[in-house]
Coordinates of C-alpha atoms in Angstrom, one line a residue:
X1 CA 0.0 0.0 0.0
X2 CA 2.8 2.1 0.9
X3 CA 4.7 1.9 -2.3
X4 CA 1.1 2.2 -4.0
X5 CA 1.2 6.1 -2.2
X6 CA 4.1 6.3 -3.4
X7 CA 3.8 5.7 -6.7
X8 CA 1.2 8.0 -7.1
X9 CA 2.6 10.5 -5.6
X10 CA 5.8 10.2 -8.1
X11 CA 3.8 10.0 -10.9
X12 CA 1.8 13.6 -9.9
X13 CA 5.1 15.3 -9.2
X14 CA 6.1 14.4 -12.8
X15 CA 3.4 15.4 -14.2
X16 CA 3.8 18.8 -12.3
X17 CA 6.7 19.1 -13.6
X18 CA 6.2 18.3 -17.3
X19 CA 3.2 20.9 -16.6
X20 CA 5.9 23.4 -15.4
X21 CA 8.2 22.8 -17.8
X22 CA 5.9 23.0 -20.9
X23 CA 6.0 26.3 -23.1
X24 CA 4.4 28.8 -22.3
X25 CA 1.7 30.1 -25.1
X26 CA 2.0 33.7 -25.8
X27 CA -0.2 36.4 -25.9
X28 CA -1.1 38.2 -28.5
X29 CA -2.3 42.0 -29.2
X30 CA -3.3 42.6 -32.8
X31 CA -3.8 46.4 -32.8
X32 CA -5.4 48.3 -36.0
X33 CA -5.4 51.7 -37.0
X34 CA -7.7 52.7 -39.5
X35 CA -5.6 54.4 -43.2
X36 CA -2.2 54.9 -40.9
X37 CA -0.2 55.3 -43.8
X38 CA 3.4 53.4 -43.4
X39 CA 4.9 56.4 -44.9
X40 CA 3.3 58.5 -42.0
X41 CA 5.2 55.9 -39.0
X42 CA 9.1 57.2 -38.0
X43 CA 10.9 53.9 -38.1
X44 CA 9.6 53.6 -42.2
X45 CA 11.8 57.0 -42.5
X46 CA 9.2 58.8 -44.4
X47 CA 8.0 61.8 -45.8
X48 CA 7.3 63.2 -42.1
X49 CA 10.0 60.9 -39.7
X50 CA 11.2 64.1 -39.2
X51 CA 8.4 65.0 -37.6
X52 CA 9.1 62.3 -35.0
X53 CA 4.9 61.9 -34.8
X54 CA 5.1 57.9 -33.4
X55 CA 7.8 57.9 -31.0
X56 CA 6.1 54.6 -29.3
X57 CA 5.3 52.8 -32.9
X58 CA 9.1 53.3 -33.6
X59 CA 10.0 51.6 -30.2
X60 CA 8.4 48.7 -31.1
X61 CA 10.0 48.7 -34.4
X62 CA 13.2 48.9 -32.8
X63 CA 12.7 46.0 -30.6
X64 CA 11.3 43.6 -33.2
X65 CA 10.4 43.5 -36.7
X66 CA 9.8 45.9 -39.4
X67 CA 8.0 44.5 -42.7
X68 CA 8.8 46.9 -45.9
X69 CA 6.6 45.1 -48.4
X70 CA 3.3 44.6 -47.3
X71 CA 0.1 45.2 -49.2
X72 CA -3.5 44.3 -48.8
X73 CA -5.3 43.3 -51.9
X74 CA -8.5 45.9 -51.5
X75 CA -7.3 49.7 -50.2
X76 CA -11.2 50.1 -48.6
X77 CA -11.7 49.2 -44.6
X78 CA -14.3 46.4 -45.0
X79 CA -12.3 44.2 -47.4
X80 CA -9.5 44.6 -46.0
X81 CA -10.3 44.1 -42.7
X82 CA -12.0 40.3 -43.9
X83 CA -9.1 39.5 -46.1
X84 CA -7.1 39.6 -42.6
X85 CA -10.1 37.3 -40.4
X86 CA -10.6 35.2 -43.2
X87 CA -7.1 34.5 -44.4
X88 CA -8.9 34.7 -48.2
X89 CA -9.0 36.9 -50.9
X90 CA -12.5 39.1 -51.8
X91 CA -14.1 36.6 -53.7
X92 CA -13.8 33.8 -52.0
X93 CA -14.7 35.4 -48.4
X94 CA -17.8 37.3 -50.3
X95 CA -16.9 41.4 -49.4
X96 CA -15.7 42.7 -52.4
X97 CA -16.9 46.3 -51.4
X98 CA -18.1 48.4 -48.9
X99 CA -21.6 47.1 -48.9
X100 CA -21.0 44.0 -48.2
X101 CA -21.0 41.8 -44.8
X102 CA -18.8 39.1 -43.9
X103 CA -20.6 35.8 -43.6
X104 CA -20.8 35.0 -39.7
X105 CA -19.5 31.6 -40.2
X106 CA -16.3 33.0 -41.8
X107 CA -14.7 35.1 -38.6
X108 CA -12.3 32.1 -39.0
X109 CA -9.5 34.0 -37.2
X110 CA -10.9 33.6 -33.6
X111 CA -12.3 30.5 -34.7
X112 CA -9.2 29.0 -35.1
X113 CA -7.4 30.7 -31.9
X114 CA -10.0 29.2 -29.4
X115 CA -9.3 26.0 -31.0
X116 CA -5.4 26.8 -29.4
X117 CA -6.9 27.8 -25.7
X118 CA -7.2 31.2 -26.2
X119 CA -9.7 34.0 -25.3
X120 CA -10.6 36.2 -28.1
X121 CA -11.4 39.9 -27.8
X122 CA -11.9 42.6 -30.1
X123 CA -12.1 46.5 -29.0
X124 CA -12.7 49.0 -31.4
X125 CA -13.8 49.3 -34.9
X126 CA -14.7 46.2 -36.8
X127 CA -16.7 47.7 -39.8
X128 CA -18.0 44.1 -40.8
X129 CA -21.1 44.8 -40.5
X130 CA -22.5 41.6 -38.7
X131 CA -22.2 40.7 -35.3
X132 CA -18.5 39.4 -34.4
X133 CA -20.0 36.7 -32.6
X134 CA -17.3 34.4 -32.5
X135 CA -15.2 36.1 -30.4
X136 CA -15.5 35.8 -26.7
X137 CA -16.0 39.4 -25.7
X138 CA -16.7 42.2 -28.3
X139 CA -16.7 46.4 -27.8
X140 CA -17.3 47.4 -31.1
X141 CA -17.8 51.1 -32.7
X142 CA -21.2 50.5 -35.1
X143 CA -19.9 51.6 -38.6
X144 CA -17.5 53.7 -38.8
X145 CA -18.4 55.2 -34.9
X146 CA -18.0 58.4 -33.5
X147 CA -14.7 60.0 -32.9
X148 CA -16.0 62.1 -29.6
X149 CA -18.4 60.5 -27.0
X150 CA -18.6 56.7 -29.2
X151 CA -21.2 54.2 -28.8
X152 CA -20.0 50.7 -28.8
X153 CA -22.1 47.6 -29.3
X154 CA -20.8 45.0 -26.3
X155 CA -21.1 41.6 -25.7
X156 CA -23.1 41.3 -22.8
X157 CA -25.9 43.9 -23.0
X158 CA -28.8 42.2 -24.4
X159 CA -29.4 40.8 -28.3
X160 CA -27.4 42.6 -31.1
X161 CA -27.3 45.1 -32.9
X162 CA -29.5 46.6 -29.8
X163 CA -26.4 45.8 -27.2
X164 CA -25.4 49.3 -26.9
X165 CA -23.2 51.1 -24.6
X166 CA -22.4 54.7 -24.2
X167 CA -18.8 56.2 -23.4
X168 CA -17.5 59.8 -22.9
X169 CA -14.4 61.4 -24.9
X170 CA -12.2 61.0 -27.6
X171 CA -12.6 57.4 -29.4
X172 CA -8.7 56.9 -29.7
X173 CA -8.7 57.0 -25.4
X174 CA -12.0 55.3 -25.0
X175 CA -11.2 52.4 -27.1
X176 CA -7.7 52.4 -25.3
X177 CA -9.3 52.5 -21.8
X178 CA -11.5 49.7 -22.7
X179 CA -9.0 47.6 -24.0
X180 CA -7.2 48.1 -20.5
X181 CA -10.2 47.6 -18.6
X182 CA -10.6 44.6 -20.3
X183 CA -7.4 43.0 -19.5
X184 CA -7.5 43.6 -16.1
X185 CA -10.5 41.3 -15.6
X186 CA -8.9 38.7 -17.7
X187 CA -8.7 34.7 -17.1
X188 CA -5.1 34.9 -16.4
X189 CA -5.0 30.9 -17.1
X190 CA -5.2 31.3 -20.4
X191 CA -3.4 33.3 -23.4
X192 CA -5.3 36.0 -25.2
X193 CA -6.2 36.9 -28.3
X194 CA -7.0 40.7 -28.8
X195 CA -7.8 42.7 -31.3
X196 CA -7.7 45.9 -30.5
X197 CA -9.0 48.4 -33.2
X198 CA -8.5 52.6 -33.5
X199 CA -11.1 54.4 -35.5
X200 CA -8.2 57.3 -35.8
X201 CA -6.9 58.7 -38.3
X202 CA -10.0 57.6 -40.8
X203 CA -11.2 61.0 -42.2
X204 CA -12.7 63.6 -41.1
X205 CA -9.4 63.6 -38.8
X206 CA -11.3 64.6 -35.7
X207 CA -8.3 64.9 -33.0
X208 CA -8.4 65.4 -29.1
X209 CA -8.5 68.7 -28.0
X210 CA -5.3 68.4 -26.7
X211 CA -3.3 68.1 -29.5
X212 CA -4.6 71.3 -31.1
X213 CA -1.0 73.2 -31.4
X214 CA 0.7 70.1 -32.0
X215 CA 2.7 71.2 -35.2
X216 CA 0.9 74.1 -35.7
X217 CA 4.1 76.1 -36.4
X218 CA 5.7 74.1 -38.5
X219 CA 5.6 73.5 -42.3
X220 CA 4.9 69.6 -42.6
X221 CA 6.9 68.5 -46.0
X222 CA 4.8 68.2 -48.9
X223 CA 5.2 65.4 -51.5
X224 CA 7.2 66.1 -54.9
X225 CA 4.3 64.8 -56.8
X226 CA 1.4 67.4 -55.3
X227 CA 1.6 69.7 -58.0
X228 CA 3.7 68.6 -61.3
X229 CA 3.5 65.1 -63.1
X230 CA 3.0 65.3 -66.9
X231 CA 3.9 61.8 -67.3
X232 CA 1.9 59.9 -64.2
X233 CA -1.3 58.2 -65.0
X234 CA -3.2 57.2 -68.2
X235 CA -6.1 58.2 -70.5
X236 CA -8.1 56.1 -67.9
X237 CA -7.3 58.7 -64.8
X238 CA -6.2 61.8 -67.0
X239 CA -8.8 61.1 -70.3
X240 CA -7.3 62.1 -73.6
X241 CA -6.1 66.1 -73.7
X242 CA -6.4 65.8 -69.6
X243 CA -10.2 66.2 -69.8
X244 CA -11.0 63.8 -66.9
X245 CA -8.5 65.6 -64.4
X246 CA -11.5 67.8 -62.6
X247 CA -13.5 64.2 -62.4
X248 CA -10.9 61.5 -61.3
X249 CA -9.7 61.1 -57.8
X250 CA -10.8 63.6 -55.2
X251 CA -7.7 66.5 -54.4
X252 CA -6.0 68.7 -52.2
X253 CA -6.0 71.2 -54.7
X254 CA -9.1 72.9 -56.5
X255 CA -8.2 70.4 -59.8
X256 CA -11.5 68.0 -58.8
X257 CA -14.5 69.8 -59.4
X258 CA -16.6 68.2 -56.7
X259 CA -14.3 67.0 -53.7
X260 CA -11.0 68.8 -52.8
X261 CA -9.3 70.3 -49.5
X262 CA -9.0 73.8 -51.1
X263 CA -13.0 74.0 -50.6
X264 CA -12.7 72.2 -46.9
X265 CA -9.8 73.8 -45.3
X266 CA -8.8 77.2 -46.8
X267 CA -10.7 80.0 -46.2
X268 CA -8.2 82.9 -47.3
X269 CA -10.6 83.0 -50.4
X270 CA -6.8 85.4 -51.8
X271 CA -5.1 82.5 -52.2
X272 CA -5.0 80.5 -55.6
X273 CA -2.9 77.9 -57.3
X274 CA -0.3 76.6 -55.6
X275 CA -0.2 78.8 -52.6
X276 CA -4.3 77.3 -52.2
X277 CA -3.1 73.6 -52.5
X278 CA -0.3 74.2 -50.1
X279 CA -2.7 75.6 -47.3
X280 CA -4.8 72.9 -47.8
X281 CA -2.1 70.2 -47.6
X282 CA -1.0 71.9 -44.5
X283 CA -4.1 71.7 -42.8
X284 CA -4.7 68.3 -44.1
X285 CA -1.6 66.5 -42.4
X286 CA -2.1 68.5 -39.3
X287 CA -5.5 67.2 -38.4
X288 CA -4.0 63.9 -39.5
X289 CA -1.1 63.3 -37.9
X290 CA -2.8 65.2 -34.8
X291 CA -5.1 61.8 -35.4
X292 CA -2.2 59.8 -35.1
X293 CA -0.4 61.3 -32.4
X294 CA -3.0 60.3 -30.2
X295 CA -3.0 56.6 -31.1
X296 CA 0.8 56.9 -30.6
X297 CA 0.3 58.0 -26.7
X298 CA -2.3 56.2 -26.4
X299 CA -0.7 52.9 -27.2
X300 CA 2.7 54.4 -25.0
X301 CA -0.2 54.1 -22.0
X302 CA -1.6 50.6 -23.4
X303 CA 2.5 49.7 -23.5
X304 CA 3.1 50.8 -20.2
X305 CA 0.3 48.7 -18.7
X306 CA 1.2 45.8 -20.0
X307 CA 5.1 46.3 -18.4
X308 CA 3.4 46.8 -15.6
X309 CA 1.8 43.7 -15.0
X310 CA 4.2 41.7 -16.4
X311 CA 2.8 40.8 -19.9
X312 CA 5.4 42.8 -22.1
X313 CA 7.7 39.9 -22.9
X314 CA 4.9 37.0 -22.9
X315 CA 2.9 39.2 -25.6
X316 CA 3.3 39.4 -29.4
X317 CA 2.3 42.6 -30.6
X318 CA 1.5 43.6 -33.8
X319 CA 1.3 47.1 -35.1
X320 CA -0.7 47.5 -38.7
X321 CA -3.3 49.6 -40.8
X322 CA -6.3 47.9 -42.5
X323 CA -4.2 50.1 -45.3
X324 CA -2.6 53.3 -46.1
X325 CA -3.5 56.5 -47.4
X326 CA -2.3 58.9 -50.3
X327 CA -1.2 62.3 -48.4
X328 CA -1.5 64.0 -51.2
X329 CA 0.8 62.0 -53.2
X330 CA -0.2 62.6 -56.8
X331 CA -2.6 64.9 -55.5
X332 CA -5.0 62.3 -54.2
X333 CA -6.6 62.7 -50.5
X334 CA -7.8 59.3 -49.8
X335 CA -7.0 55.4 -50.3
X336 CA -8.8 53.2 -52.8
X337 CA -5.9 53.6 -55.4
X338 CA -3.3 50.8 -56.4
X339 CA -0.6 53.6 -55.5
X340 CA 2.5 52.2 -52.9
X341 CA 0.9 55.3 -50.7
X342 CA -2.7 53.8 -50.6
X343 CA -1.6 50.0 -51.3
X344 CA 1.4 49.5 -48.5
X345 CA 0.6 48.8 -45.3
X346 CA 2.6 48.6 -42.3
X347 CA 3.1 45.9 -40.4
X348 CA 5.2 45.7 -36.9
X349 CA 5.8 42.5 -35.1
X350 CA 7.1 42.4 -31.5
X351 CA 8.7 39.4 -29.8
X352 CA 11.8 39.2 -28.1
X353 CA 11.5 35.2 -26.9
X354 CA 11.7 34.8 -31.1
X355 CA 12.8 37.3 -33.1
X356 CA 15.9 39.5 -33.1
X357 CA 16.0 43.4 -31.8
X358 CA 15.5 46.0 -35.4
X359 CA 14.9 43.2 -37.8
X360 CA 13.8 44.3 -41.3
X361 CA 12.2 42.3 -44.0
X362 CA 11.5 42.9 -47.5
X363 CA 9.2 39.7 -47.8
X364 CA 6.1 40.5 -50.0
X365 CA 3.9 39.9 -48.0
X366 CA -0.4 40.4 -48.0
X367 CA -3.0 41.0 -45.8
X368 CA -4.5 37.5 -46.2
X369 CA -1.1 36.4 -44.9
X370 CA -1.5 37.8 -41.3
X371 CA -4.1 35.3 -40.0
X372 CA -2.3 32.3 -40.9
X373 CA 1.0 33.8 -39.3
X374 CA -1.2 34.2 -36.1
X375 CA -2.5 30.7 -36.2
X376 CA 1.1 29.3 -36.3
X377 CA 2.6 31.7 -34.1
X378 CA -0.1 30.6 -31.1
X379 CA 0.7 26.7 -32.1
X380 CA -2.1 25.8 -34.9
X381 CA -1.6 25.3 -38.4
X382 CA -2.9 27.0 -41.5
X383 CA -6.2 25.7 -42.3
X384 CA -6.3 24.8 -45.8
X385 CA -9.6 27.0 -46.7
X386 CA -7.0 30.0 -46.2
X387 CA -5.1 31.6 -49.2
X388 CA -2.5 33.4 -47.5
X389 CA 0.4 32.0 -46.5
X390 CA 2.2 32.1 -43.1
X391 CA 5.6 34.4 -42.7
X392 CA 6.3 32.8 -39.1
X393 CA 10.1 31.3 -40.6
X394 CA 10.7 34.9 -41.3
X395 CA 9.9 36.1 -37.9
X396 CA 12.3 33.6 -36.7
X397 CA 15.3 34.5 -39.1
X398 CA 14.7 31.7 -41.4
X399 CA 13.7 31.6 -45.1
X400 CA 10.0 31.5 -46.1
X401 CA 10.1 28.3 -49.2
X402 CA 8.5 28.9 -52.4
X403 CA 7.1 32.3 -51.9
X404 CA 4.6 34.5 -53.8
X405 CA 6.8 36.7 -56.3
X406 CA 4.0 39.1 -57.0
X407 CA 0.5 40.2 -55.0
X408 CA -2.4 40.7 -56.3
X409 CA -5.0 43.7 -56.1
X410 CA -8.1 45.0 -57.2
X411 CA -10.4 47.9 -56.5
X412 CA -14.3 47.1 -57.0
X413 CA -16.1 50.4 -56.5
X414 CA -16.3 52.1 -59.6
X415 CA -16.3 56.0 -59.1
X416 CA -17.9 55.9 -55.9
X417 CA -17.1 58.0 -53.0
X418 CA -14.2 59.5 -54.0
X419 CA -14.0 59.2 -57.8
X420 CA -11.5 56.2 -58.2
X421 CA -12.1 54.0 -61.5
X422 CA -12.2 50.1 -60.9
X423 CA -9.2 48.9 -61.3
X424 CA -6.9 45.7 -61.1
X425 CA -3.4 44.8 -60.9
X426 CA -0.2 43.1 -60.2
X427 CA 3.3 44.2 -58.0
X428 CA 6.1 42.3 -57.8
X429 CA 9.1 44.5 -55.5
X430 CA 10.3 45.6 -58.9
X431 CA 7.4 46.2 -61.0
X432 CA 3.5 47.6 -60.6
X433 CA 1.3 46.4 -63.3
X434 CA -2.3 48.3 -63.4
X435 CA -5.5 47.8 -65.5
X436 CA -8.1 50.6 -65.5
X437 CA -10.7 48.1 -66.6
X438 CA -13.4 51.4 -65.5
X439 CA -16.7 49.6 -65.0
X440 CA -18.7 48.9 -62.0
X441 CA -19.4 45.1 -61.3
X442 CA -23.2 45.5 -60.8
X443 CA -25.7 45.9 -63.6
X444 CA -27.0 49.2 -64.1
X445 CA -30.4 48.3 -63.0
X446 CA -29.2 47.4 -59.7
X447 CA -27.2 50.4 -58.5
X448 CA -30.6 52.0 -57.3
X449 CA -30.7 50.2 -54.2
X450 CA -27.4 51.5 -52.6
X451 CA -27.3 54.5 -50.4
X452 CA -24.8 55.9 -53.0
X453 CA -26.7 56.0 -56.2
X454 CA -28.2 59.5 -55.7
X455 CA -24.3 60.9 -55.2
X456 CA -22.6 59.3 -57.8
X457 CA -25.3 57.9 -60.1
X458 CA -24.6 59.6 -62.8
X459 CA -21.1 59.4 -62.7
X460 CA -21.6 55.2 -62.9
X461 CA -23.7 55.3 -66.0
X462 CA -21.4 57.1 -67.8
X463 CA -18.8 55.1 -70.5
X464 CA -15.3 55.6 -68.6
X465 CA -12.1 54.6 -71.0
X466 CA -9.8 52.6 -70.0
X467 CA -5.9 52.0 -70.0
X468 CA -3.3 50.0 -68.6
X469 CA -0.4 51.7 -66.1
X470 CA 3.2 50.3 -65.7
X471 CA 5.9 51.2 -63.0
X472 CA 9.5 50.6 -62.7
X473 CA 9.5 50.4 -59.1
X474 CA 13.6 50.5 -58.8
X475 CA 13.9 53.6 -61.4
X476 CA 10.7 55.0 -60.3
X477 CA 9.4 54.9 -56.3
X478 CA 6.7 57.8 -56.4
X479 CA 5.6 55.9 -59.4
X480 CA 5.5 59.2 -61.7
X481 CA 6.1 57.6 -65.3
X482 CA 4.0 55.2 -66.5
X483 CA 6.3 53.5 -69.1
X484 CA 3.5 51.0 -70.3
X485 CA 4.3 52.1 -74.2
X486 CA 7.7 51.9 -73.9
X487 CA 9.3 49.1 -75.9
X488 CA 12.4 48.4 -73.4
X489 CA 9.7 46.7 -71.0
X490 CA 7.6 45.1 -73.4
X491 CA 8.9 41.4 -72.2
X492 CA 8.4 42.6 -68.4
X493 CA 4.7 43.8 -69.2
X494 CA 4.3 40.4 -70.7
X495 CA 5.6 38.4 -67.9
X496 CA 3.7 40.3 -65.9
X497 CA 0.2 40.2 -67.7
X498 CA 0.8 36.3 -67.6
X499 CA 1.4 36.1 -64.0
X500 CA -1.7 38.6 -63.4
X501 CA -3.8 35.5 -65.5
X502 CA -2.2 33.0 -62.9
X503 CA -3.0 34.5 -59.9
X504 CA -6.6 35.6 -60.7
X505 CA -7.4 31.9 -61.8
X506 CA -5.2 30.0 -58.6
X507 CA -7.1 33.1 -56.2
X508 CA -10.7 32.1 -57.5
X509 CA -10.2 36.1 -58.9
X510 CA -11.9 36.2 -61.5
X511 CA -14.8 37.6 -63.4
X512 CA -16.4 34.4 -64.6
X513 CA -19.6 36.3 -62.5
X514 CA -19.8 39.0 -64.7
X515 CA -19.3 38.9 -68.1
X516 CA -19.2 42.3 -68.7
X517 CA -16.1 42.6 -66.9
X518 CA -14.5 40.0 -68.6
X519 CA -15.2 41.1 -72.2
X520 CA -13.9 44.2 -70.9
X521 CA -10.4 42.9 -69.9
X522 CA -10.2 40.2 -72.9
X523 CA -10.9 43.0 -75.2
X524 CA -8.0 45.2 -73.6
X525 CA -5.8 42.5 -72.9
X526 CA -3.4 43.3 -75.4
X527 CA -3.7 46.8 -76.0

């Protein structure tokens, strides 16, 4: 009997210890801010890094790792944002566009993290339209939310979308203190999962109070291509003789005839041309980066919190944008476009236990890419209904194996909200390949029953041309000559058209659903 005790009691000590002794899982905080532009982040050296505006964001880029080639596949919030819970590209995870709603089933990101042991959160904006049901907890901003005094809809107060709860102040500290608030009543047996999601610096660039004399004297650096490129673009952005230019692409300066910042911000009605653009610009970037100055505290406070109770080094942190934003590069003021400005993202990764101190990659990488990465980083594998690939081997110094040379965009909205053409395209870290294909996907029958039609009706009924655009990336950065008619890259164009043909077939991309479309491209194909 003795030895029987004693047996037992053996046997639980080692399993105590193998308890003890296994790894382990780690934390992990995926936070989002809404169009932070990489070019508008310190560590990415910039346009404005000289305006030191994220002195915490560039901390964590200093301890871990900075990605330089990362794109989503949709520069809008709501595709972008299920390309990254889904691991899949538009098509296959049903939002190509604003309108749409990601399927319920398909929030297969916290899906597959409970499935590890973890607790899944989100706090913030989710812009999916239907209820994020699979995560454990939810505080989510309805829409797009409020910048001052947001509602939420929580988890926990009654049936959705009714669950609502109130909050006082700026979003960018509410959502921060709720996040916080959150962790301190967490299940500290188990790893988390949060997502935790700033509405900031999404227009109209509403900033706390308290930042309104940040960089109010000083002249923020405006971009070489605001005011002169004769050779950017195409007849499907420009039209022949330049007679689209007060149609496409809302400005800074008075150039489009129904959306610029001239009209918004300057009200020295003196002031013309350049001089008119330039106050604009100014005023533009400072209620922007004012925006983003306050995620950057705020996140210095979330940081410190997390030292404080001991979860900094147990926590991956990941620092992105659903995508980025044009800054008046080419005299644009939004996203939407194929453009490194609207189509880069950044992405930030944080982990001492694995990866080395001011890493940098070059890896092209996507935005379906980031929930398989999580997946393996907390233990799981990719799930084979997920199209991205994971980038874990080069968050551990090792070489990713047969990797995508090329990623793969389009832009589905035709001329809606702020003037952009449908588009579609190709990049490879040399090369941009862009087809202005210029035609909405739906019928024209059906674009009554969206809440845009009365704006920009009669913009979508209207024969757009189009035109294909083509960058040397190496030559050519800020993308301002569009060589696609000359000769010395015909084989490149080529190669790349081809590999555009690939991917849309391998990516279920496309337009087998509308046959306009597709006349449309096999028409142009070769033009």
């Amino acid at each position: 009997m003795i030895k029987y005790i004693s047996f037992i009691f053996i046997s639980l000590s080692l399993l105590g210890c193998s308890a003890k002794s296994r790894p382990k899982q780690p934390n992990i905080l995926f936070i989002m801010s809404d169009d932070h532009a990489a070019h508008a982040i310190g560590a990415y050296q910039g346009l404005y890094s000289s305006l030191n505006p994220t002195p915490n964001i560039d901390q964590l880029a200093s301890d871990g790792m900075r990605f330089e080639n990362v794109f989503c596949n949709n520069s809008i919030c709501t595709p972008s944002r299920a390309s990254i819970i889904t691991g899949q590209y538009p098509q296959t995870n049903g939002v190509l566009d604003l309108d749409a709603a990601l399927d319920t089933a398909k929030q297969f990101l916290p899906k597959e993290l409970k499935k590890q042991g973890y607790s899944t959160a989100i706090i913030g904006k989710w812009h999916l339209k239907n209820e994020p049901a699979n995560f454990d907890y939810y505080k989510v901003l309805p829409g797009q939310g409020k910048y001052f005094d947001p509602v939420f809809k929580e988890k926990g107060r009654g049936e959705w979308p009714n669950n609502l709860s109130n909050s006082r102040g700026h979003s960018t500290d509410v959502i921060t203190n709720s996040t916080i608030d959150y962790l301190k009543g967490l299940d500290k047996s188990k790893p988390f999962f949060l997502m935790h999601h700033y509405k900031a610096p999404h227009g109209k660039f509403e900033f706390a109070t308290r930042y309104a004399d940040y960089l109010e004297n000083i002249k923020i650096p405006e971009p070489s291509n605001l005011y002169n490129q004769p050779y950017f673009g195409s007849e499907a952005i420009k039209g022949s003789n330049n007679n689209l230019t007060n149609i496409i692409g809302s400005s800074v300066s008075s150039r489009h005839s129904r959306a610029n910042y001239v009209n918004t911000y300057v009200k020295d009605s003196t002031l013309r041309g350049k001089d008119a653009t330039s106050a604009a610009y100014q005023t533009y970037l400072k209620h922007y980066l004012r925006c983003v100055k306050g995620i950057d505290d705020n996140l210095g406070r979330l940081f410190d919190y997390l030292k404080a109770e001991g979860l900094w080094n147990n926590t991956i942190i990941v620092y992105t944008a659903d995508q980025g934003f044009m800054l008046g590069a080419h005299d644009f003021i939004d996203k939407r476009w194929m453009y490194d400005e609207s189509m880069r993202m950044p992405l930030i990764v944080r982990y001492p236990k694995m990866m080395d101190e001011e890493a940098v990659s070059d890896l092209l990488v996507n935005n379906t890419d980031f929930a398989p990465t999580l997946i393996e980083l907390a233990g799981g594998q990719t799930p084979d209904y997920m199209q991205g690939k994971s980038f874990v081997n080069t968050l551990q110094g090792r070489k990713e194996h047969d990797w995508r040379q090329a990623t793969y965009y389009r832009y589905w909205m035709h001329m809606i909200h702020h003037y952009v053409p449908a588009h579609l395209g190709i990049r490879t870290k040399e090369y941009k390949l862009i087809f202005y294909y210029s035609h909405h996907y739906l019928p024209k029958e059906e674009f009554g029953k969206f809440y845009w039609n009365k704006s920009y009706g009669d913009l979508l009924e209207k024969e757009w041309p189009v035109a294909w655009e083509f960058y040397d990336l190496k030559k050519d950065p800020r993308e301002m000559y569009n060589k696609y008619n000359d000769s010395a890259y015909a084989d490149v164009i080529t190669s790349l058209k081809e590999e555009l043909k690939k991917q849309r077939i391998v990516l279920n991309e496309t337009d087998h659903g509308f046959p306009l479309l597709e006349k449309i491209l096999e028409t142009n194909w070769d033009r």
